[in-house]
Short mmCIF file of C-alpha atoms in Angstrom, two decimals:
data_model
loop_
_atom_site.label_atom_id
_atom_site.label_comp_id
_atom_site.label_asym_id
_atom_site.label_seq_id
_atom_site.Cartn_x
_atom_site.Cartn_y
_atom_site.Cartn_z
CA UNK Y 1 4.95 -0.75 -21.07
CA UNK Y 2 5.05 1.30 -17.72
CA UNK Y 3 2.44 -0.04 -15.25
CA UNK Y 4 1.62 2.19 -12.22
CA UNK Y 5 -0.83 0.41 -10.61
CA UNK Y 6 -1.95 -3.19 -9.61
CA UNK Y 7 -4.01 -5.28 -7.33
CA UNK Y 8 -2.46 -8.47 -5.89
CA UNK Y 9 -3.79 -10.87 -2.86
CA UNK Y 10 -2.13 -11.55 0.23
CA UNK Y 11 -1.76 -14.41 3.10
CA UNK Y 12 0.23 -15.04 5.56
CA UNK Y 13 1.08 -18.21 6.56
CA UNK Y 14 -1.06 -20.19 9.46
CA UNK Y 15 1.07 -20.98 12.52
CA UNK Y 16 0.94 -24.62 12.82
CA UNK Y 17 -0.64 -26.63 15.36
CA UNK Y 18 0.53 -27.43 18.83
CA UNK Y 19 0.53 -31.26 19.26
CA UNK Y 20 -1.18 -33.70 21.78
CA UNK Y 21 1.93 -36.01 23.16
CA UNK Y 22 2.94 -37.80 25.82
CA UNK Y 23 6.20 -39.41 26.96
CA UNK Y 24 6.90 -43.06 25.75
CA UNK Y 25 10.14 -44.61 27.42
CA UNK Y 26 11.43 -47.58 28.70
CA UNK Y 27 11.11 -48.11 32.51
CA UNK Y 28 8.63 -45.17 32.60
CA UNK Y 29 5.22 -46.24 32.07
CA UNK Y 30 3.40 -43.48 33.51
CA UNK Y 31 4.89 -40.63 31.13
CA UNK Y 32 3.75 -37.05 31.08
CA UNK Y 33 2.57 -34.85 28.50
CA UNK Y 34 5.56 -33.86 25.80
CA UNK Y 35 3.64 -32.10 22.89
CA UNK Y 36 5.33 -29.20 21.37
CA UNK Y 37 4.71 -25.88 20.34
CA UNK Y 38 3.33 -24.76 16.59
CA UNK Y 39 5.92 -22.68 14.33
CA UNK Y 40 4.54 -18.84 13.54
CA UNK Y 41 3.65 -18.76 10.20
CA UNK Y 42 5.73 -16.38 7.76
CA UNK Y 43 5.14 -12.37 7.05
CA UNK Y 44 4.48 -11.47 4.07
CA UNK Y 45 7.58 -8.14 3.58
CA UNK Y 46 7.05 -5.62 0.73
CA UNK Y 47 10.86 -4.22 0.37
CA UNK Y 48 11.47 -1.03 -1.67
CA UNK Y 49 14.19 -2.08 -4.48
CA UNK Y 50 15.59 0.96 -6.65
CA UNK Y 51 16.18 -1.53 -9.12
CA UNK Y 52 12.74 -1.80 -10.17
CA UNK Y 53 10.86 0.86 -11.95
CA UNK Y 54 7.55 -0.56 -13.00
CA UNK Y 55 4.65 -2.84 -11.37
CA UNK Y 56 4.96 -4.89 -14.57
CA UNK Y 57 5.31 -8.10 -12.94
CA UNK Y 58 2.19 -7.37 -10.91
CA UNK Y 59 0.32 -7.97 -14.06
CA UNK Y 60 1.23 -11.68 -14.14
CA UNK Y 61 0.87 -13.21 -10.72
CA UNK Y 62 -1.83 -11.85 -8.45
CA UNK Y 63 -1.36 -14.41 -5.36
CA UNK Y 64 1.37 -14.09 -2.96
CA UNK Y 65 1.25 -16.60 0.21
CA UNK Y 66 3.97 -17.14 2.55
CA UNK Y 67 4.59 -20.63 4.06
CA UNK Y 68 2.73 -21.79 7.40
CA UNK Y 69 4.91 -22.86 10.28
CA UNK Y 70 5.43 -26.57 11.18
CA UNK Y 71 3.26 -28.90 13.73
CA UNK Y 72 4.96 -29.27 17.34
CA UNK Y 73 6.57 -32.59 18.04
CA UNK Y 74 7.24 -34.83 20.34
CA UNK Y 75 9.66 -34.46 23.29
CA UNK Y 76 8.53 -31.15 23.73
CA UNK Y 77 9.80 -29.64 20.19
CA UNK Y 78 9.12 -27.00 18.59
CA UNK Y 79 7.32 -26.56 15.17
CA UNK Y 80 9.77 -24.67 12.58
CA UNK Y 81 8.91 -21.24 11.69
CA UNK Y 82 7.55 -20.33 8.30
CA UNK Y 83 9.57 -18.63 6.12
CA UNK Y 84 8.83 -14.62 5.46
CA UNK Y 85 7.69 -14.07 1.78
CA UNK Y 86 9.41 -10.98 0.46
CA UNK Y 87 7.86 -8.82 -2.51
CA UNK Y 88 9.84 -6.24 -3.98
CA UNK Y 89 8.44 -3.21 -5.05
CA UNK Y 90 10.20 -0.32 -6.42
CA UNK Y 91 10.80 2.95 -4.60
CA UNK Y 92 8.06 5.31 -4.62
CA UNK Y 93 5.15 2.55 -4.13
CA UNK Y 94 2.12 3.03 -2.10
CA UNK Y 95 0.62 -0.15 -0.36
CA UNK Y 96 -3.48 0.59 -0.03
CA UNK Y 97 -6.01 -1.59 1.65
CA UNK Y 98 -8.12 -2.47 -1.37
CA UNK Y 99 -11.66 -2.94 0.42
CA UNK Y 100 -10.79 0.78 3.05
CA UNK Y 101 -8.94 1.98 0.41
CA UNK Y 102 -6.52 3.34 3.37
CA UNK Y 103 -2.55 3.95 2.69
CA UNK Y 104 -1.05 1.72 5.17
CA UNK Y 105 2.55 2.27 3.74
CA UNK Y 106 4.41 4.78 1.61
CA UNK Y 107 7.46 2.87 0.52
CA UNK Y 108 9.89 6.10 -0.09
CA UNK Y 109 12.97 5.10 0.69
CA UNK Y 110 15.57 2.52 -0.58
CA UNK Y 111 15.87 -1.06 1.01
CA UNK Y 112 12.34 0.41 3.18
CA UNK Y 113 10.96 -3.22 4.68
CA UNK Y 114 7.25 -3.51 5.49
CA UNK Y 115 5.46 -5.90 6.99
CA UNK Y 116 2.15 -6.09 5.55
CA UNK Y 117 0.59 -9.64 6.89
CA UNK Y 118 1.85 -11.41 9.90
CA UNK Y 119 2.25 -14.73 9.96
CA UNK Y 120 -0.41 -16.59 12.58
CA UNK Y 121 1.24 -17.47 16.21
CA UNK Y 122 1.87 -21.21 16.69
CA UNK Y 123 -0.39 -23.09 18.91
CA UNK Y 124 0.39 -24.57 21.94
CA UNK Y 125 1.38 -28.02 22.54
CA UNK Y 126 -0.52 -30.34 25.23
CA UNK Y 127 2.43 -29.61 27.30
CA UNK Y 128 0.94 -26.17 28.50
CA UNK Y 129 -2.21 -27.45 29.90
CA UNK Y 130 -0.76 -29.50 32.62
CA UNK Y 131 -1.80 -29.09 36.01
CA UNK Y 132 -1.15 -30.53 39.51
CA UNK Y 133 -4.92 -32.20 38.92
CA UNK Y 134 -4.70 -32.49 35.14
CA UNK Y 135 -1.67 -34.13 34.41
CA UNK Y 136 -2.52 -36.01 31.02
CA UNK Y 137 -4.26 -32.95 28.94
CA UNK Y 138 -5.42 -34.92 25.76
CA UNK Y 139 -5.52 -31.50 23.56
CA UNK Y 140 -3.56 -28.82 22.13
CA UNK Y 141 -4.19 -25.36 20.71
CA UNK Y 142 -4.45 -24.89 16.62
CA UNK Y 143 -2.23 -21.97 14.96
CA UNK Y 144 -3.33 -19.11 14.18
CA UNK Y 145 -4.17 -18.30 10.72
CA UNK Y 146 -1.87 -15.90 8.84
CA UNK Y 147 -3.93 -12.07 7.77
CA UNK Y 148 -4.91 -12.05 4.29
CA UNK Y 149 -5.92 -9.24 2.46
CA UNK Y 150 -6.36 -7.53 -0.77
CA UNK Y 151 -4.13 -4.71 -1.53
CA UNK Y 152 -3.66 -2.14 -4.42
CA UNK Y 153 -0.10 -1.33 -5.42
CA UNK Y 154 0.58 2.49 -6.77
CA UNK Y 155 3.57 3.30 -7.95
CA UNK Y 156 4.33 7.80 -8.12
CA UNK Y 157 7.53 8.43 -9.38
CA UNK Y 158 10.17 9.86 -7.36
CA UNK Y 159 11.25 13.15 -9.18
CA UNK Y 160 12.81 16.00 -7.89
CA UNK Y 161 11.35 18.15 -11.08
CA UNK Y 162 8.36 17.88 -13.14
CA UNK Y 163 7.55 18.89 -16.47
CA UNK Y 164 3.75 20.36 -16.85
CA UNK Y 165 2.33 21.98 -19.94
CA UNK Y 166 -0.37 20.47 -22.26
CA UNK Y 167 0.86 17.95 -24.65
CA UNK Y 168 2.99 18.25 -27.89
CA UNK Y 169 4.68 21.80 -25.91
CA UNK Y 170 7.70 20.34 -26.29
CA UNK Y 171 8.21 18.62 -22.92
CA UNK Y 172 10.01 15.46 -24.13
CA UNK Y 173 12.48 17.74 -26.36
CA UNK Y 174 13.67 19.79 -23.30
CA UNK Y 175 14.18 16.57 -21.41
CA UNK Y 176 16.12 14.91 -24.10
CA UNK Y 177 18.40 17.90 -24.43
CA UNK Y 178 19.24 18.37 -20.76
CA UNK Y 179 19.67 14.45 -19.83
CA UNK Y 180 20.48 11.66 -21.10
CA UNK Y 181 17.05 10.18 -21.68
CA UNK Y 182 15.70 9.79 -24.92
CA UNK Y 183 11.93 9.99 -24.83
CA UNK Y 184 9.74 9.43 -27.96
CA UNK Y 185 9.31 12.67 -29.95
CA UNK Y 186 6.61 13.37 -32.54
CA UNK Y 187 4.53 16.38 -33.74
CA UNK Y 188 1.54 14.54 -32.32
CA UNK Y 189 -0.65 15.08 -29.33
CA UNK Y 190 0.25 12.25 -26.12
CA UNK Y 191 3.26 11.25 -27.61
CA UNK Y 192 4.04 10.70 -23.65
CA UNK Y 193 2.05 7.70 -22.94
CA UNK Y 194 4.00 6.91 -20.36
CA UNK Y 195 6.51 8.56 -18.10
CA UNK Y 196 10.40 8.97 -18.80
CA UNK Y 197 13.32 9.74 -16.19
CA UNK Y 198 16.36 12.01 -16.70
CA UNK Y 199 19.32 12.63 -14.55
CA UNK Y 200 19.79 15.92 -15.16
CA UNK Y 201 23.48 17.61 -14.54
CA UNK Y 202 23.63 21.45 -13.42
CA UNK Y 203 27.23 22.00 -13.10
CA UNK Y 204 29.33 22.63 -10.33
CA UNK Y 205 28.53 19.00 -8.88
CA UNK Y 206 24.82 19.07 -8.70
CA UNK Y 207 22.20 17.12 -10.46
CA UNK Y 208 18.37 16.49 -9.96
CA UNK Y 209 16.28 13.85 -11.60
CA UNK Y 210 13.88 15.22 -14.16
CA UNK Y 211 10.37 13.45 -15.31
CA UNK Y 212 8.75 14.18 -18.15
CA UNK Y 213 5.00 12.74 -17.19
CA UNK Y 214 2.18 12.15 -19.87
CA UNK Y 215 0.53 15.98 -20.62
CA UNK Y 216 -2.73 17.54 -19.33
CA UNK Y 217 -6.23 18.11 -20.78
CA UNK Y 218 -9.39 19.54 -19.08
CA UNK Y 219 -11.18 17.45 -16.90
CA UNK Y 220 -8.06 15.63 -16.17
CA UNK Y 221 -8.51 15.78 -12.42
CA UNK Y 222 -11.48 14.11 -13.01
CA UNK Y 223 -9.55 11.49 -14.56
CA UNK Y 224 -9.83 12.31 -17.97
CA UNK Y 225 -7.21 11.14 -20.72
CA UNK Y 226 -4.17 11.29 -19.32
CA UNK Y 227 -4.84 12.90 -16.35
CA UNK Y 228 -4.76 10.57 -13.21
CA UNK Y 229 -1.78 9.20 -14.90
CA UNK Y 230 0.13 12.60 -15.01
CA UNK Y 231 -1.08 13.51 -11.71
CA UNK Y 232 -0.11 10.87 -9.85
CA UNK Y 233 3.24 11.52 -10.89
CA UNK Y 234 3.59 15.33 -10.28
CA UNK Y 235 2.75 14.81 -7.19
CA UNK Y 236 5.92 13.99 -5.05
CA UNK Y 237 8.11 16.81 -7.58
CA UNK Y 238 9.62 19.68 -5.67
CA UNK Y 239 9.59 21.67 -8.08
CA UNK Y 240 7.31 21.99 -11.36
CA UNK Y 241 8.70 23.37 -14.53
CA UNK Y 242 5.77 24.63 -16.52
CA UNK Y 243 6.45 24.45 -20.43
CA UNK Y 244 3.94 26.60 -22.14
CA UNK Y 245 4.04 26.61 -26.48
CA UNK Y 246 4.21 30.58 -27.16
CA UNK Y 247 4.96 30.13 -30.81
CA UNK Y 248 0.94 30.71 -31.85
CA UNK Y 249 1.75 28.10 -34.65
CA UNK Y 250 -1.19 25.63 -33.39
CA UNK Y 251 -3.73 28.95 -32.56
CA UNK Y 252 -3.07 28.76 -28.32
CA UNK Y 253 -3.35 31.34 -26.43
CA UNK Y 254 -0.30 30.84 -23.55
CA UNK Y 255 -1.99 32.53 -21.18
CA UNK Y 256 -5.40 30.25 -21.18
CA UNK Y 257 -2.76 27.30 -21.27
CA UNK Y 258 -1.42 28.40 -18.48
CA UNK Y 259 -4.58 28.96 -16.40
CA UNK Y 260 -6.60 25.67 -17.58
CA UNK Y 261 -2.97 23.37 -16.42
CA UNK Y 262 -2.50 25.26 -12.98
CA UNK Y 263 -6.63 24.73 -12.49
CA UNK Y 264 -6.40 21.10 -13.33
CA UNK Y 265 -3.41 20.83 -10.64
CA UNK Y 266 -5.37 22.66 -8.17
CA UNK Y 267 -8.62 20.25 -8.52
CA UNK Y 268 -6.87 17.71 -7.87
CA UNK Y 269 -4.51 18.44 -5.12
CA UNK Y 270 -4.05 21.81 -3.18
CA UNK Y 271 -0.55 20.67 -1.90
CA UNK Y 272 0.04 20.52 -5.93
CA UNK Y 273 -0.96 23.82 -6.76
CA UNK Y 274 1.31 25.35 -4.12
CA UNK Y 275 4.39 23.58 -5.31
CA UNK Y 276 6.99 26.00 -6.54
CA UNK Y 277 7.12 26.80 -10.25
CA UNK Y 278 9.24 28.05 -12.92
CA UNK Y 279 7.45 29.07 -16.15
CA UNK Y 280 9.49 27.90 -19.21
CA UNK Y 281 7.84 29.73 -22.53
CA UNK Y 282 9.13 27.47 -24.82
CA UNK Y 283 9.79 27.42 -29.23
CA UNK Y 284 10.33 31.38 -29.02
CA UNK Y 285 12.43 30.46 -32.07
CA UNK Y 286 9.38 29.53 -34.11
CA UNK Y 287 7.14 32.78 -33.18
CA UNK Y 288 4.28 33.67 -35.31
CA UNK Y 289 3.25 36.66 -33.17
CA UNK Y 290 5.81 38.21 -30.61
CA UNK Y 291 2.65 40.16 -28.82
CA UNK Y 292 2.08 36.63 -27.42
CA UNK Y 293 5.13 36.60 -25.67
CA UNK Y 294 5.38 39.76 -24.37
CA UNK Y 295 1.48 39.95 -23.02
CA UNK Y 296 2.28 36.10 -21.37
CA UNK Y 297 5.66 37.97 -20.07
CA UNK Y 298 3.89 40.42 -18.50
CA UNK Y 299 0.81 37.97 -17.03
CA UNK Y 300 3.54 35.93 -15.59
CA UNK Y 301 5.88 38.53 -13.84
CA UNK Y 302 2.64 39.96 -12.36
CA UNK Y 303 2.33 36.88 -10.64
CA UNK Y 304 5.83 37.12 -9.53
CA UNK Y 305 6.87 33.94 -10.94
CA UNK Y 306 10.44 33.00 -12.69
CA UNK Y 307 10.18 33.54 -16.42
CA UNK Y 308 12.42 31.62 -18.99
CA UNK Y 309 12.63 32.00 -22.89
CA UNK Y 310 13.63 28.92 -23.96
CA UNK Y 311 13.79 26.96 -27.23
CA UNK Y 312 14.27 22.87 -26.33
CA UNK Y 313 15.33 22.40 -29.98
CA UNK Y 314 17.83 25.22 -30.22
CA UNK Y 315 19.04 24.93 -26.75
CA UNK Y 316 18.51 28.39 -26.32
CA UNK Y 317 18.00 29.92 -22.93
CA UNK Y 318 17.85 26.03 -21.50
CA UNK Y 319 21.33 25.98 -19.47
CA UNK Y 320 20.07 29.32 -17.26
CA UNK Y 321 16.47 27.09 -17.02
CA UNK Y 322 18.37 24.10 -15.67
CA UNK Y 323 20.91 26.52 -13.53
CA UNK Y 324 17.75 28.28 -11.78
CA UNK Y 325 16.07 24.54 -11.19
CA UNK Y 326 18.93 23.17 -9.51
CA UNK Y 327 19.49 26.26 -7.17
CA UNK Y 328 15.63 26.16 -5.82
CA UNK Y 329 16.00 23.06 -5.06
CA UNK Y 330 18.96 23.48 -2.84
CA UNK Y 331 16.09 25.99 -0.65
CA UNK Y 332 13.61 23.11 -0.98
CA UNK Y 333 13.11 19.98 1.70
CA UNK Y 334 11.71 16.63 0.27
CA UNK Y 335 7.80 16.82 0.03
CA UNK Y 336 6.24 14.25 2.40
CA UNK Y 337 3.24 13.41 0.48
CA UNK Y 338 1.25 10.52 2.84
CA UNK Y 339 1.29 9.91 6.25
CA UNK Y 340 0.28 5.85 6.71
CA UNK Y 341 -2.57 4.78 8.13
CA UNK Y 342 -1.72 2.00 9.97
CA UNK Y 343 -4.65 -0.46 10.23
CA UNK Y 344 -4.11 -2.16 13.34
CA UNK Y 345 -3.98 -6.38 13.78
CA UNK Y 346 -7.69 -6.18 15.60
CA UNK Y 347 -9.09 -4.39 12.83
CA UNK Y 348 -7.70 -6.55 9.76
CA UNK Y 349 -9.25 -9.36 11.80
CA UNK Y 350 -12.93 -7.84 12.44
CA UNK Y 351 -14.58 -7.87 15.70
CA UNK Y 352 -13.73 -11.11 18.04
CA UNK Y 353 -16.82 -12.29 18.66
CA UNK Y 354 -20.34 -11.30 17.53
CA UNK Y 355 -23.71 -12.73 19.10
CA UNK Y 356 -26.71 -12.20 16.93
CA UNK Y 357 -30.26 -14.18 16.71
CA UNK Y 358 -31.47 -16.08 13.88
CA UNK Y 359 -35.52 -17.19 14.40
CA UNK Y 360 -34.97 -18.86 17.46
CA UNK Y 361 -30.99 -19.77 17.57
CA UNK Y 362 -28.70 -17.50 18.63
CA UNK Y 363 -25.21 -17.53 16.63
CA UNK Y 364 -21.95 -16.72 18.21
CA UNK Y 365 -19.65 -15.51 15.22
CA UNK Y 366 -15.71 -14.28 14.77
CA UNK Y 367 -12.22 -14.92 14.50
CA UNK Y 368 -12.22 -15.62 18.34
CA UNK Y 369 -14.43 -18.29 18.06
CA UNK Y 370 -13.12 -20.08 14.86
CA UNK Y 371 -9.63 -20.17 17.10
CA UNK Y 372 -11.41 -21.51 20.42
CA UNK Y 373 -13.05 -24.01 18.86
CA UNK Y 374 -9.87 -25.25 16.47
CA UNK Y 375 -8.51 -26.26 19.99
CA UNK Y 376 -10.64 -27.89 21.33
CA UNK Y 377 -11.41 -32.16 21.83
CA UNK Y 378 -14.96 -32.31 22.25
CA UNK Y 379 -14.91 -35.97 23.05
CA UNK Y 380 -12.18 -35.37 26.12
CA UNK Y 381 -13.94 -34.03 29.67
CA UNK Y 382 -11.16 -31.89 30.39
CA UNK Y 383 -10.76 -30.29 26.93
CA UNK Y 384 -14.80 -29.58 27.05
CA UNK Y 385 -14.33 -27.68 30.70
CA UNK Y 386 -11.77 -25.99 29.07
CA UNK Y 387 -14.04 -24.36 26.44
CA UNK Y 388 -16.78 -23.29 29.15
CA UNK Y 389 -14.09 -21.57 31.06
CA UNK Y 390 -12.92 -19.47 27.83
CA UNK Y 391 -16.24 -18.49 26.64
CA UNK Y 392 -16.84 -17.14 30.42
CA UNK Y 393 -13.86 -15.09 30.61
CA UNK Y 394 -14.27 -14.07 27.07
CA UNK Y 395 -17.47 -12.72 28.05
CA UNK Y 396 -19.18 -14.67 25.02
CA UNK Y 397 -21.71 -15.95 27.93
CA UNK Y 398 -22.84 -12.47 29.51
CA UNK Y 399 -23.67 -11.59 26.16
CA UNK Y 400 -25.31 -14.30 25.36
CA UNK Y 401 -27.64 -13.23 28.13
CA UNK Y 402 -27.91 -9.99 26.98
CA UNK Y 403 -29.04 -10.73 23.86
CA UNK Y 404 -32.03 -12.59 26.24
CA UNK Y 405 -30.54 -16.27 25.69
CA UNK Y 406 -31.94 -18.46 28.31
CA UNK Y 407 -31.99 -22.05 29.67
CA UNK Y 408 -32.18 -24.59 26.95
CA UNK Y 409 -32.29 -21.80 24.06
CA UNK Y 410 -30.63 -23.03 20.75
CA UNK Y 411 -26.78 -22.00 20.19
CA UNK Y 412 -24.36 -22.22 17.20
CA UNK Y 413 -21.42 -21.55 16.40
CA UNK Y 414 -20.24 -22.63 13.03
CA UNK Y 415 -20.72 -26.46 13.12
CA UNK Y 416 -21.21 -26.75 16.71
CA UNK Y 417 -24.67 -26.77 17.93
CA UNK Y 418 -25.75 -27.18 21.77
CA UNK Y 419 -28.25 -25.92 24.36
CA UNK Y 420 -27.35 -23.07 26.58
CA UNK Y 421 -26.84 -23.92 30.24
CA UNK Y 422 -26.41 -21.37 33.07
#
């Protein structure tokens, strides 16, 4: 089965905690503070493997969490680091925020490494916090937690060709003819349920890779049937090869066909529509009604576009098809598709602080806080002075005051519940 999409959690691992220490020799009774330094937590990496094709294993495990960092030790050591977790992806994936729905990363390019949750910074050993007047600090920083976020995998092919038409026109025959893939053929609508990859050879040393991607119906930009599925696909092609069925043996009329495809593809993406296209009129060795031909002829060389009789079964007319492909494409640069959307470290973690007023308590909120008070020893003077001095240069006490806190008025944050004193 070819999976193109999935949704999978992610967290990075905490940093670990800095450590509250102090010197214990022989002969030196009096010693000073020693604690150590927190490891950082691991990144989680996406890496773009060619060797994968499908986002099948997505399916199974939906939790990915690198490894926190160590504690500090004694003697002034350092915590070890937390190993990075790496995910491989195949080439061609796009890494989405899940709740923005942003593209933070188009991973286009082989052995492509992204780092999509950092690991949290280590905190700081006791060590740090000695002064000429404070030489026994009796506390340490926390880590850091690791980001964590959802994040929706989509996986768009990376073909240099696409095959368009509506289905059962014959698509899957001209790719099996001209490669050597062998795609599932039937006289049945959506036979393509999935996509399929050739490597196509033109000769004189060039190939291009071919995809023959799951046909079109109205309303598909809208996502109906097949048509998200298809579109997604087409997308990153340089070139579209648009196979219409001229033989009248199922009633068509090629030139509707050809309209209703090239609307649906310019619905859903005018970068699409623009794309460069070679018409392929294909089973001309089946015609019913050779008037079809020659009015979808005409239609099409009024619009200026290359014109192919082909027959996919016979072979006929495919080879000068394939031979005009490969030479546009030698005219054509790669399409760049997305440009990311980086979501910056501040904004995956929210706001630092927020002050807002329940009845008569006012609640100091965020990811600033949570870390503050992780650090702090409540029960040690020094430690407590140390909190009044952050939340004062953090600026968590001005607004406080804006908000029209006073002496003696109620505040919380989280657990911790005290009066407010100017």
């Amino acid at each position: 089965m070819f999976v193109d999409t999935a949704e999978i959690h992610i967290k990075a691992g905490n940093g670990g905690n800095g450590l509250v220490s102090f010197r214990r020799e022989k002969y030196v009774p009096n010693g000073g503070p020693d604690g150590g330094d927190g490891g950082k937590g691991g990144n989680i990496v996406f890496l773009a493997d060619k060797n994968l094709t499908t986002l099948m294993d997505f399916r199974y495990k939906k939790e990915y969490k690198a490894p926190n960092g160590e504690d500090g030790r004694a003697r002034n050591c350092y915590g070890r680091k937390g190993e990075d977790l790496t995910i491989r992806v195949p080439v061609g994936t796009i890494i989405r925020d899940k709740e923005s729905g942003r593209i933070i990363k188009d991973m286009s390019q082989e052995g492509e490494e992204f780092i999509a949750a950092k690991g949290g910074n280590g905190g700081w050993g006791n060590i740090h916090f000695a002064t000429a007047t404070r030489q026994a600090p009796k506390f340490a920083k926390t880590g850091i937690p690791g980001q964590e976020r959802d994040v929706t995998l989509e996986l768009k092919l990376l073909a240099d060709v696409g095959l368009a038409g509506f289905p059962n026109v014959g698509k899957s025959t001209l790719l099996s003819v001209v490669s050597e893939a062998r795609p599932k053929i039937a006289n049945y609508h959506f036979t393509t349920l999935e996509p399929n990859l050739g490597v196509v050879d033109a000769g004189d040393g060039k190939s291009f890779v071919l995809a023959d991607i799951p046909g079109l119906i109205e309303g598909a930009h809208e996502g109906v049937g097949l048509g998200h599925e298809f579109l997604r696909h087409i997308e990153r092609t340089r070139v579209i090869i648009h196979v219409v069925d001229v033989s009248g043996i199922e009633g068509r009329n090629p030139i509707e066909d050809f309209e209703k495809i090239n609307n649906e593809l310019a619905l859903y993406s005018e970068g699409l529509a623009e794309r460069p296209q070679i018409v392929a009129a294909n089973k001309t060795d089946i015609i019913t009604d050779p008037a079809l031909l020659e009015d979808f002829r005409a239609y099409i060389e009024e619009k200026e576009l290359p014109f192919f009789e082909i027959s996919a079964a016979s072979r006929k007319g495919v080879r000068e098809l394939i031979s005009y492909a490969a030479s546009l494409l030698d005219k054509l640069e790669p399409v760049v598709i997305y440009e990311p959307e980086y979501i910056e470290e501040e904004e995956l973690m929210g706001e630092d602080f927020t002050v807002s007023r329940e009845d008569e308590t006012f609640v100091v909120e965020g990811p600033y806080i949570e870390k503050l008070l992780r650090g702090v020893n409540f029960e040690d003077e020094e430690s407590l002075q140390y909190f009044q001095r952050a939340l004062r240069r953090k600026g968590i006490i001005d607004a406080l005051r804006e908000k029209g806190c006073g002496e003696g008025d109620p505040v919380r944050m989280y657990e911790l519940e005290f009066d407010f004193v100017e």
